[in-house]
Tab-separated table of C-alpha atoms in Angstrom:
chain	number	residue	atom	x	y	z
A	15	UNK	CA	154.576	35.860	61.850
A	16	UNK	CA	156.186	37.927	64.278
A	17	UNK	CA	154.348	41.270	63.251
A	18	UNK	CA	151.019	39.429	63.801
A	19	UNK	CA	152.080	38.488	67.152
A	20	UNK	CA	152.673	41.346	68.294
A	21	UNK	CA	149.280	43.084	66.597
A	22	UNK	CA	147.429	39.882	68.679
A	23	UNK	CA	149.335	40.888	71.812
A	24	UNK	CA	148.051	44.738	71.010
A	25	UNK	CA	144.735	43.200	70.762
A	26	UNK	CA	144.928	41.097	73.910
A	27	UNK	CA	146.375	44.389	76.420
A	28	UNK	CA	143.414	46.697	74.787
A	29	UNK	CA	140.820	44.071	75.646
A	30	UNK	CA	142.354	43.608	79.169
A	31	UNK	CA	142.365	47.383	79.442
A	32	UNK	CA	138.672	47.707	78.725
A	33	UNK	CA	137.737	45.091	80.672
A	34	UNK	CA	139.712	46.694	84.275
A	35	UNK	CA	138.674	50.235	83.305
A	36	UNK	CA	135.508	49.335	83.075
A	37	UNK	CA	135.319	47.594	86.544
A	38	UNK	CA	137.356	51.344	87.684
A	39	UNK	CA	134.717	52.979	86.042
A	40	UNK	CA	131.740	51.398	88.084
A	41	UNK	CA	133.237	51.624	91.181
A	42	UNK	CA	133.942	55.147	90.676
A	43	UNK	CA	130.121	56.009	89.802
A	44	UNK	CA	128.682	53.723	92.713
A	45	UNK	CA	130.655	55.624	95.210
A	46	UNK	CA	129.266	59.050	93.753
A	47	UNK	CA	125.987	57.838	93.446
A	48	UNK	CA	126.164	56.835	97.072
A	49	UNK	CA	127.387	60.189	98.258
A	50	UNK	CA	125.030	61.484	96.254
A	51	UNK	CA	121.965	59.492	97.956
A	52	UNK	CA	123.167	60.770	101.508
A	53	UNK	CA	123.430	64.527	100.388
A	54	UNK	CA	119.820	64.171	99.262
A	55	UNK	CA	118.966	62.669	102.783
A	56	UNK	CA	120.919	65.329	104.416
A	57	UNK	CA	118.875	68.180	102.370
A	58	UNK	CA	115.387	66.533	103.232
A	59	UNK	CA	116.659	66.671	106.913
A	60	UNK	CA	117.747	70.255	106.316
A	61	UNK	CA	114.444	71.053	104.677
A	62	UNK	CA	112.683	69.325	107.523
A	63	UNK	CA	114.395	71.589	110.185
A	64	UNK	CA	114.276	74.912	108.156
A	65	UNK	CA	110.658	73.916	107.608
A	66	UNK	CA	110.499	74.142	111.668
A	67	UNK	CA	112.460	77.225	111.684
A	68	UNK	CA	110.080	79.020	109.468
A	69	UNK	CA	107.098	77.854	111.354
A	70	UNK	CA	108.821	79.055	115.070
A	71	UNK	CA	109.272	82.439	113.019
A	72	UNK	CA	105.576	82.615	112.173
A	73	UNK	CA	104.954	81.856	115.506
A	74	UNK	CA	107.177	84.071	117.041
A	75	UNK	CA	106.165	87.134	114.886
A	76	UNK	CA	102.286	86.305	115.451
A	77	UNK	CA	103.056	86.518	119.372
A	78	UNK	CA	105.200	89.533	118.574
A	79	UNK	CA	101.982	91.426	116.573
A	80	UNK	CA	99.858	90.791	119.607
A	81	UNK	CA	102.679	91.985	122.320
A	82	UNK	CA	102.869	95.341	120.004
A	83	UNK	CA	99.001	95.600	120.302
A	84	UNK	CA	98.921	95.475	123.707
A	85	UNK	CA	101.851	97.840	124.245
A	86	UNK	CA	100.113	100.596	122.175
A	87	UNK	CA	96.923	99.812	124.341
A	88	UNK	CA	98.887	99.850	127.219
A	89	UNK	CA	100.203	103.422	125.989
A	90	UNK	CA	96.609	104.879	125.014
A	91	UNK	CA	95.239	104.153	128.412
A	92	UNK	CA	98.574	105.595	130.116
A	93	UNK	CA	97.463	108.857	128.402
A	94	UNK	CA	93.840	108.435	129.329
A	95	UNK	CA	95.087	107.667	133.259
A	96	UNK	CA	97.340	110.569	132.996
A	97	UNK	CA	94.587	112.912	132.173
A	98	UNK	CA	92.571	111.740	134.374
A	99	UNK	CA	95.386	112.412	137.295
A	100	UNK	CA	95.933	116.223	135.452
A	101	UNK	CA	91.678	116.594	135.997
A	102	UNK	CA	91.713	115.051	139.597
A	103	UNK	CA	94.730	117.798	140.398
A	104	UNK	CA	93.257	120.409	138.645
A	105	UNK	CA	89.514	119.796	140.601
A	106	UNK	CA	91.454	119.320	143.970
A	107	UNK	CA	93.273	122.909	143.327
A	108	UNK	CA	89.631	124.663	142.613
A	109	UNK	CA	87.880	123.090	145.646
A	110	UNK	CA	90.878	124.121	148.254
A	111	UNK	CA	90.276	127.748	146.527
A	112	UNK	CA	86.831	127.372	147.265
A	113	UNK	CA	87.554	126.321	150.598
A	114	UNK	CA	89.974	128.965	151.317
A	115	UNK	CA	87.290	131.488	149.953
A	116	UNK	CA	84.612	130.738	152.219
A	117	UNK	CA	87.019	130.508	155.219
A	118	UNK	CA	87.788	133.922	153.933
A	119	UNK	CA	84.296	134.790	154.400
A	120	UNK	CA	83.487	132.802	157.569
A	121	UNK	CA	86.203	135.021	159.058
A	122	UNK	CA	84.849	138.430	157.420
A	123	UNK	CA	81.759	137.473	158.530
A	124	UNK	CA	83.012	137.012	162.213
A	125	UNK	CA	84.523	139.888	162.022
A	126	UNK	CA	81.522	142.054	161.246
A	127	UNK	CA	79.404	140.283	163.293
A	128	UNK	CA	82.269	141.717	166.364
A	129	UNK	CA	81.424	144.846	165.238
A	130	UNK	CA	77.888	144.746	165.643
A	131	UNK	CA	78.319	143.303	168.918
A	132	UNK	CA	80.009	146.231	169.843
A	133	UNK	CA	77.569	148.714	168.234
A	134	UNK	CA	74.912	146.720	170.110
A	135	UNK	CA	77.294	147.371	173.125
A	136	UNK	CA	77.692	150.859	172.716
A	137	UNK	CA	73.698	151.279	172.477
A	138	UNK	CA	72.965	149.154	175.201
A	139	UNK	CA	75.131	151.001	177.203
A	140	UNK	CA	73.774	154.565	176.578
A	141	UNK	CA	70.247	153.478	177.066
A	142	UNK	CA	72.115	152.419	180.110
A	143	UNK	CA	73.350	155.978	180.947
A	144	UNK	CA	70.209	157.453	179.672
A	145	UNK	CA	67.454	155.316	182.209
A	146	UNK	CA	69.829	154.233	184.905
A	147	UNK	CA	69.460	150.162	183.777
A	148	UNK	CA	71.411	147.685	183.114
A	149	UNK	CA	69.040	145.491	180.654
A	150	UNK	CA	66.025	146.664	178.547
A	151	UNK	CA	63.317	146.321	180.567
A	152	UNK	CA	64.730	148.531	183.604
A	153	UNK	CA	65.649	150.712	180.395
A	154	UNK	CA	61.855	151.030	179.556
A	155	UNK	CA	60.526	151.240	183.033
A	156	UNK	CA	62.771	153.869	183.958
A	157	UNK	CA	60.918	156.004	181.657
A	158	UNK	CA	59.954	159.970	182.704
A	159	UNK	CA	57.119	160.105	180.806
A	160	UNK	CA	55.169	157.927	178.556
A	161	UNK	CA	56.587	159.645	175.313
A	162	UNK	CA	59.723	159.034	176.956
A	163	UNK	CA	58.299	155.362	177.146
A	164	UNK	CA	57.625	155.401	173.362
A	165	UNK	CA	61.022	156.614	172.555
A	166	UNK	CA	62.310	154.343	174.774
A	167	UNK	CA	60.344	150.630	173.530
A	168	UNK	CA	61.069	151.864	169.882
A	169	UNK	CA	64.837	151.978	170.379
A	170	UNK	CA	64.922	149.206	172.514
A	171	UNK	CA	62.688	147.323	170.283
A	172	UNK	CA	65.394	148.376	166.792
A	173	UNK	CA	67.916	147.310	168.807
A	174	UNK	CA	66.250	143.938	169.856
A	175	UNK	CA	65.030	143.463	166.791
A	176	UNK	CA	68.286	144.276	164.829
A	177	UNK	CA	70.254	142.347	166.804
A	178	UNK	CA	67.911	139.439	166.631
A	179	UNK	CA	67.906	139.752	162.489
A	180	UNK	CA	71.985	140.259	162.979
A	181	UNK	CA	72.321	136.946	164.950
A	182	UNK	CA	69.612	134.692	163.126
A	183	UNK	CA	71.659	136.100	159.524
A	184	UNK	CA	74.760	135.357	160.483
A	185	UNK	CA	73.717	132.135	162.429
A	186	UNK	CA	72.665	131.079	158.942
A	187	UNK	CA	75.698	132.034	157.024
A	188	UNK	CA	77.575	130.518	159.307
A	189	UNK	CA	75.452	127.292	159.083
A	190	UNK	CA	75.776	127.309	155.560
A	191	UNK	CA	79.604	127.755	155.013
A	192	UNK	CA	80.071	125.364	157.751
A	193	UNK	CA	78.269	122.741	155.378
A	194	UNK	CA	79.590	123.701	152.146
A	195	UNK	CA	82.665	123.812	154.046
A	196	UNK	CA	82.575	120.544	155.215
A	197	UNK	CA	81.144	118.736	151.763
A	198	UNK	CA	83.653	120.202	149.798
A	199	UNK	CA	86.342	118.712	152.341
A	200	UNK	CA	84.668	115.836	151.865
A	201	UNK	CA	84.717	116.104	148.781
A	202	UNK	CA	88.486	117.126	148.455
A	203	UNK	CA	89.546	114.031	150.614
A	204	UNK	CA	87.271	111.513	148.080
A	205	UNK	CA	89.641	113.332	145.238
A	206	UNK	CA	92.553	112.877	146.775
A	207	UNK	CA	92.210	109.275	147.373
A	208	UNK	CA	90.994	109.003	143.406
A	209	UNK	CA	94.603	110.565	142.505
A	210	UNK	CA	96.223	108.259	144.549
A	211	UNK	CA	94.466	105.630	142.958
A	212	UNK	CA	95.232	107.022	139.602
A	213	UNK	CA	98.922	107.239	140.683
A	214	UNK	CA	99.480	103.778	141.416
A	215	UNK	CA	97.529	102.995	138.142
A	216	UNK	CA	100.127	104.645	136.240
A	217	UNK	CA	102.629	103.623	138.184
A	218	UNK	CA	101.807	99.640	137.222
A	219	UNK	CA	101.369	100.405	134.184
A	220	UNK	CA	104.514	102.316	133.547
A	221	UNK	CA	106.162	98.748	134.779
A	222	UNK	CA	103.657	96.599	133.035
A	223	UNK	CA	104.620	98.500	129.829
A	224	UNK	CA	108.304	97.845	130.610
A	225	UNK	CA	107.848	94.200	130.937
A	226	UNK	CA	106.228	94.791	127.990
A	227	UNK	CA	109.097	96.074	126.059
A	228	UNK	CA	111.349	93.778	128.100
A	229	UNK	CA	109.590	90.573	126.517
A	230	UNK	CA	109.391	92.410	123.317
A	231	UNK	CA	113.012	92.858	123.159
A	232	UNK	CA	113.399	88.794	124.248
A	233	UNK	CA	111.115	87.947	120.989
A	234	UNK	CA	113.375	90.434	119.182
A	235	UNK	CA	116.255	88.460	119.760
A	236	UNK	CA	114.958	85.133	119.643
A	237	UNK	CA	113.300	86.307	115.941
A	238	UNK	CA	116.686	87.270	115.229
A	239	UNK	CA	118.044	84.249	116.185
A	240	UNK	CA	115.802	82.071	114.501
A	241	UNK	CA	116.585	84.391	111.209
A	242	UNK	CA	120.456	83.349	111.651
A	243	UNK	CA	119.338	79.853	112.201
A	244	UNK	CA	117.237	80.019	109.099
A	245	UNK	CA	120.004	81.233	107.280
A	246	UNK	CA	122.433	79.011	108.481
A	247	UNK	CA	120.194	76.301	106.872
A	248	UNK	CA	119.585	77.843	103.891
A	249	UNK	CA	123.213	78.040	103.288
A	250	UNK	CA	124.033	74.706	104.009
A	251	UNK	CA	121.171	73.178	102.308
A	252	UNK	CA	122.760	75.586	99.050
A	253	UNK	CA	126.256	73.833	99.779
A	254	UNK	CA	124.460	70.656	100.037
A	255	UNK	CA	122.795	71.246	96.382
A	256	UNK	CA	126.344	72.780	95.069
A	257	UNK	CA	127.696	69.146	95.938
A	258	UNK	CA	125.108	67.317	94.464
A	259	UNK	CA	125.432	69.381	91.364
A	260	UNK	CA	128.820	68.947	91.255
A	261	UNK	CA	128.470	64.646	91.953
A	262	UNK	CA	126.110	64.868	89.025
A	263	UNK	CA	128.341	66.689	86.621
A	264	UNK	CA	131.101	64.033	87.859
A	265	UNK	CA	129.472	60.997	87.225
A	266	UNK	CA	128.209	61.911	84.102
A	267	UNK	CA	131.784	62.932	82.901
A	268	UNK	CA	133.083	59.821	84.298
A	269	UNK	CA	130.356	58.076	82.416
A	270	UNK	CA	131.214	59.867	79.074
A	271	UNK	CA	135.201	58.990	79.338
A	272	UNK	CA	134.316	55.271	80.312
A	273	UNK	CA	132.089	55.849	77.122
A	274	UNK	CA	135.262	57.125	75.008
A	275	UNK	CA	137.639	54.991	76.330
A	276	UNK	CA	135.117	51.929	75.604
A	277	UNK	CA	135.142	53.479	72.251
A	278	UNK	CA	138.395	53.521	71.839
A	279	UNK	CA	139.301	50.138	72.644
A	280	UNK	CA	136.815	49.527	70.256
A	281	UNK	CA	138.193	50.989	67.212
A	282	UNK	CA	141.748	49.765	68.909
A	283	UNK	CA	140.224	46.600	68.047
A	284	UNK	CA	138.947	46.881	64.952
A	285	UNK	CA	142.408	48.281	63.599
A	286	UNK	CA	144.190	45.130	64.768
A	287	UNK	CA	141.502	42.631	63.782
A	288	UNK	CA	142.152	44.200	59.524
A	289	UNK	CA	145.688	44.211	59.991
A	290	UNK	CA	146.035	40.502	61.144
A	291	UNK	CA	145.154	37.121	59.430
A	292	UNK	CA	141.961	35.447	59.952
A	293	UNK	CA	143.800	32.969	62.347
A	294	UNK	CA	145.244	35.679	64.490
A	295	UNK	CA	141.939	37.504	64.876
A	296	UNK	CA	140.177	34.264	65.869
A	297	UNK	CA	142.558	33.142	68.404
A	298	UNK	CA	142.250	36.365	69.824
A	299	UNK	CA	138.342	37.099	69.969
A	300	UNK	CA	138.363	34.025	72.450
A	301	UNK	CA	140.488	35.003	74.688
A	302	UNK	CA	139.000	38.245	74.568
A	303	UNK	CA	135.627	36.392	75.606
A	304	UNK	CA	137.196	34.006	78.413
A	305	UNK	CA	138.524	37.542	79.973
A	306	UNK	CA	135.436	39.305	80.095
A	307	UNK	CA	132.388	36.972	79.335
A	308	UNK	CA	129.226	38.714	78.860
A	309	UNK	CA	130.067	42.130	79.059
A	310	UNK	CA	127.490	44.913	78.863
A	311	UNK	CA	129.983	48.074	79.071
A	312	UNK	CA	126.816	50.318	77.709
A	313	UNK	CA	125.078	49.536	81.430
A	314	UNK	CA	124.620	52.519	83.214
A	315	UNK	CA	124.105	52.811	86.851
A	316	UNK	CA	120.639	54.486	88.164
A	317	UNK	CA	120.704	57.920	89.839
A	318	UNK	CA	117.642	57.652	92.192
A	319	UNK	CA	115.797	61.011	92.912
A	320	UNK	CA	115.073	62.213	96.031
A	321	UNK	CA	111.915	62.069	97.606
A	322	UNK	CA	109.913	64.906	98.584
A	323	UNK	CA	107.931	64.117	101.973
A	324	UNK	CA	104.590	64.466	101.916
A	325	UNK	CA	103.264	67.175	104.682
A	326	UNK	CA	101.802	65.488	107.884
A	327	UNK	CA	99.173	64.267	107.383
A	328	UNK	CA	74.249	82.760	127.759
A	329	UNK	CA	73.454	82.395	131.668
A	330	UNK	CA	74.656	83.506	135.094
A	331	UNK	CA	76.910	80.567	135.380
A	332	UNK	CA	78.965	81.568	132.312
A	333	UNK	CA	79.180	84.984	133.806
A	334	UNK	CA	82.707	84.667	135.389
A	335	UNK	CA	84.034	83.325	132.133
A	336	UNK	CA	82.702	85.389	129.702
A	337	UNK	CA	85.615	87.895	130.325
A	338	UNK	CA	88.371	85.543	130.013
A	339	UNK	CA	89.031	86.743	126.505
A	340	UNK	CA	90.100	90.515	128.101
A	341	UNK	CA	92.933	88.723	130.018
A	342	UNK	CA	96.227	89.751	128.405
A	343	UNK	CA	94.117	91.724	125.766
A	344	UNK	CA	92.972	94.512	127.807
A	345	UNK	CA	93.485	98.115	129.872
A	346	UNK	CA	92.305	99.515	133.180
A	347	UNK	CA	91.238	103.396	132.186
A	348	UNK	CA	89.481	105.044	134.933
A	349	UNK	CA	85.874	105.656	134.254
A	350	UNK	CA	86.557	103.902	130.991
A	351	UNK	CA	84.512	101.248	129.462
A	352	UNK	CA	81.348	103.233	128.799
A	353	UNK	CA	81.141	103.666	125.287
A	354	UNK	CA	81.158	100.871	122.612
A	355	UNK	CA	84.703	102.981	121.412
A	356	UNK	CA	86.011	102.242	124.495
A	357	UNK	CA	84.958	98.749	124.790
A	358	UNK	CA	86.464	98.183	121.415
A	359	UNK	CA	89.716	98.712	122.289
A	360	UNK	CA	89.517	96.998	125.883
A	361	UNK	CA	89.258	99.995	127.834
A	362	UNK	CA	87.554	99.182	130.994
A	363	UNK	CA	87.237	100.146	134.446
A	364	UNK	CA	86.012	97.524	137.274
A	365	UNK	CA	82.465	98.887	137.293
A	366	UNK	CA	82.143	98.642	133.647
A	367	UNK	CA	83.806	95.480	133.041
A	368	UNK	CA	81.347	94.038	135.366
A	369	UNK	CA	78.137	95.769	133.369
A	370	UNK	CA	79.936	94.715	130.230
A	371	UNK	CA	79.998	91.227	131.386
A	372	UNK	CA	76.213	90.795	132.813
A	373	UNK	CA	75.480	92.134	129.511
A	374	UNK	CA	76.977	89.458	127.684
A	375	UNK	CA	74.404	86.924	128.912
A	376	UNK	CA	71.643	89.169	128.636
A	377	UNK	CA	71.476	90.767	131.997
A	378	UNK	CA	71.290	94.975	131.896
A	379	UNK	CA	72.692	96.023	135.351
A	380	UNK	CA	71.545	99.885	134.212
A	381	UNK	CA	72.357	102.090	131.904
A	382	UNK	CA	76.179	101.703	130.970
A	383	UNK	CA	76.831	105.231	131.204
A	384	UNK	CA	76.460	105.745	134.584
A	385	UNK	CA	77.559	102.246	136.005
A	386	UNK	CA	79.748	102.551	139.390
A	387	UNK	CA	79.797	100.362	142.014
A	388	UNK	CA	77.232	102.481	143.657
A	389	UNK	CA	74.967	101.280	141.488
A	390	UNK	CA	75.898	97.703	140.898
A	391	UNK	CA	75.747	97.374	145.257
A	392	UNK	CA	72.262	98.017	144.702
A	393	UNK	CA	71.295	96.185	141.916
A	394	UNK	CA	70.662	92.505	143.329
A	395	UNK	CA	70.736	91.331	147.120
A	396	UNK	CA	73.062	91.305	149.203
A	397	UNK	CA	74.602	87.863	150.709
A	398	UNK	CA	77.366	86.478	153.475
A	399	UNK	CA	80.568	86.322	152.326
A	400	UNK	CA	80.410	82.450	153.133
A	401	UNK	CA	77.542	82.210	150.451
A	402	UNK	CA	79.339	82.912	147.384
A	403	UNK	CA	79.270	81.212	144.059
A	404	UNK	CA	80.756	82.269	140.735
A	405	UNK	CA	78.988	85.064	138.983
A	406	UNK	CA	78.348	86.970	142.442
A	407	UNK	CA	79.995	90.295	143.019
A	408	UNK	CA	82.317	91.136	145.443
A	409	UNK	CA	83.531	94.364	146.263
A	410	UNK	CA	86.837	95.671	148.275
A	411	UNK	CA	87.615	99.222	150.142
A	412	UNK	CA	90.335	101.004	147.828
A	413	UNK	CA	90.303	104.164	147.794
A	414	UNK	CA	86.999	104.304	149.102
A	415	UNK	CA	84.462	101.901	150.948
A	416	UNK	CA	83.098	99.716	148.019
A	417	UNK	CA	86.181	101.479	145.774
A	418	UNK	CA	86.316	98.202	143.359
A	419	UNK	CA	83.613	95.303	142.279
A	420	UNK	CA	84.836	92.221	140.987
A	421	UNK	CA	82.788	88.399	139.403
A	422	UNK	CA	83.718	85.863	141.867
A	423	UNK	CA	84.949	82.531	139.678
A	424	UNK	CA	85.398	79.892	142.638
A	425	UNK	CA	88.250	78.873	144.325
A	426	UNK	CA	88.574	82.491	146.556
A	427	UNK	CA	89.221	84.006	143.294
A	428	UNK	CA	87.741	86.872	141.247
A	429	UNK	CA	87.466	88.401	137.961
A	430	UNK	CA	87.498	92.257	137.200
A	431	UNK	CA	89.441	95.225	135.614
A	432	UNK	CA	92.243	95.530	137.820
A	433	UNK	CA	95.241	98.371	137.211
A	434	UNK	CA	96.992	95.724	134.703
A	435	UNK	CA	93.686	94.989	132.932
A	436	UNK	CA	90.992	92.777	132.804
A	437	UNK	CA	92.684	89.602	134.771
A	438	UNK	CA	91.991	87.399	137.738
A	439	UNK	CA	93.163	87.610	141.229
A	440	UNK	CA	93.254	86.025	144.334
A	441	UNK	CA	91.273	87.226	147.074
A	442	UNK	CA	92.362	84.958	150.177
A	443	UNK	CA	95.867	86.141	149.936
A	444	UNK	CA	97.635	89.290	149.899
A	445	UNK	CA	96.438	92.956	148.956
A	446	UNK	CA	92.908	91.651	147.977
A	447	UNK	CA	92.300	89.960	150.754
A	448	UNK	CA	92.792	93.048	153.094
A	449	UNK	CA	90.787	95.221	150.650
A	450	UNK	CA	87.537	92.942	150.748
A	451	UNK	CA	85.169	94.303	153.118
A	452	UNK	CA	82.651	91.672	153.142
A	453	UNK	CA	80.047	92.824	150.315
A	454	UNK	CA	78.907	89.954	148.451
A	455	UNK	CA	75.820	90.480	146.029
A	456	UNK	CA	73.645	88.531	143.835
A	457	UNK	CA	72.236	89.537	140.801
């Protein structure tokens, strides 16, 4: 009696056993399963912001692409300007040769004429002696005879004559140099003023090309940064799935012990149940179901998924806009803009931007090739200043009267190819405002 006592008391501590370690069990896998819910929230989060972070990189290195294209154009037209300066030197040197040279012969030329004039001295002067006068005609009438005369009017008439032809000759040459003199130094001061132009071209653009590479070097770093940050959230988001892993290797361990130890108690069970009387065994099977009524040990709990998040869901009056897609995209090249290779890569002076632009809604301002704003002056009528309206043009004294030509938008401002580009300015304020002269014309 005593040996099946204590196989019922076996009986009753296994059953007991099952019952808490299965209630240990549970609450073990609920708290993993909850953990395991928030480190799937916390990756969608993650994958929300690295989703972001890839996006501000695309950004970022589309901005970047069009930075670099406007550096190299910034670079080309450097070179063009810079030529353009070497050309402008190189003309200025051969027109002060040419300047020098015909001084050199204005003063050669001076210097023979001296030297007639004292051959023409000498011969007045020994007609002089010869007929006792001091001008021609006492020279002829203080002939001795009428040969005498002769000899006399034929000298005085070579002299006359080749003093006349010496005078009226070098009158002319003189003349002449003095004009050619004084267009080439015209000329030479119209080149001057183009290099100094040109100079201050380069010089912006040598400090537009450094804010260039200044800003560049800011998107650098920021692409850099966002990089890191993308990084940063690809590693957690790995340490985040390394966790998850790891909860789901847990609970299912913890489910296949609370399997075994179920199991166990089971055969535990069974092994006390053969070796004890019917009597035993029945008194015990209650008591086993008063402790744990209904169980269901083989429940499992559910491991919910994460869920993937769906993705979110041509006239005169358009004129002084039609250039609006140079701005930031362009480069001032002097005398640029005048073939289509030019105007493919947003080379453009202000002359040509302005052709390029009438042309745009269908109005030819002459041939392109030899646009300037000589020509475009000429090529509508002229208004007051206090008539303007967008799509006029307005031109400024740079380095010459009517130097630059500009589309008037409204507002006191104006379009055109300025030394940064195609952009728009302000022409009540500032440098432009003391550089317009008045001009105002209407195509």
């Amino acid at each position: 009696m005593n040996k099946k006592a204590i196989f019922a008391n076996a009986a009753v501590v296994l059953g007991l056993s099952s019952v808490f370690s299965t209630e240990a069990f549970a609450s073990t896998i609920n708290e993993m399963e909850s953990q395991k819910t928030t480190i799937q929230q916390e990756k969608e989060e993650l994958q929300g912001k690295i989703s972001s972070a890839n996006e501000e990189k695309k950004r970022l290195e589309k901005e970047q692409s069009s930075l670099s294209a406007q550096l190299e154009r910034l670079k080309l037209a450097a070179k063009e300007n810079e030529k353009k300066v070497a050309d402008t030197e190189d003309s200025i040197k051969q027109t002060t040769k040419k300047i020098d040279s015909l001084q050199k012969d204005i003063d050669m030329l001076n210097e023979k004429l001296e030297e007639r004039n004292q051959i023409l001295a000498e011969r007045a002067k020994a007609l002089q002696e010869a007929g006792g006068s001091v001008d021609y005609v006492q020279v002829l009438l203080g002939s001795k005879s009428f040969s005498d005369f002769v000899d006399r009017s034929v000298a005085v008439s070579t002299i006359i004559n080749a003093d006349r032809d010496i005078l009226k000759e070098t009158k002319e040459m003189q003349d002449e140099v003095a004009e050619k003199q004084s267009s080439i130094k015209g000329k030479l001061k119209d080149l001057e003023a183009m290099k100094e132009e040109l100079n201050g071209i380069n010089e912006y653009l040598v400090e537009q090309k450094a804010e260039q590479e200044t800003l560049s070097a800011q998107l650098n770093d920021k692409k850099s940064e966002n990089e890191q940050q993308v990084a940063s959230l690809t590693e957690q988001e790995t340490d985040l799935s390394t966790q998850e892993q790891s909860l789901t290797d847990s609970i299912a361990a913890e489910k296949q012990r609370e399997q075994e130890q179920k199991e166990a108690a089971e055969k535990a069970e069974q092994q006390v149940s053969t070796a004890s009387s019917q009597t035993i065994a029945e008194k015990v099977a209650p008591a086993q179901d008063n402790e744990n009524p209904n169980p269901n040990p083989t429940s499992k709990a559910t491991v919910e998924a994460p869920v993937a998040k769906s993705a979110p869901a041509a006239s005169h009056s358009n004129v002084a806009t039609v250039g609006n897609k140079w701005i930031g995209n362009s480069a001032y090249v002097f005398g640029g803009g005048r073939t289509q290779a030019d105007i493919n890569r947003g080379f453009f002076d202000c002359s040509s931007f302005v052709h390029w632009a009438y042309s745009q809604v269908g109005v030819e301002l002459g041939p392109r090739g030899y646009v300037s704003t000589e020509t475009l002056k000429r090529a509508g009528t002229q208004i007051s200043a206090a008539q303007m309206q967008p799509g006029d043009l307005v031109f400024f004294n740079t380095y010459k009267t009517d130097g630059h030509v500009g589309i008037y938008v409204g507002n006191g401002k104006f379009i055109g190819a300025q030394s940064k580009g195609v952009g728009i300015a302000d022409m009540t304020q500032g440098y432009w405002k003391q550089k317009f002269n008045g001009r105002v014309v209407r195509i």
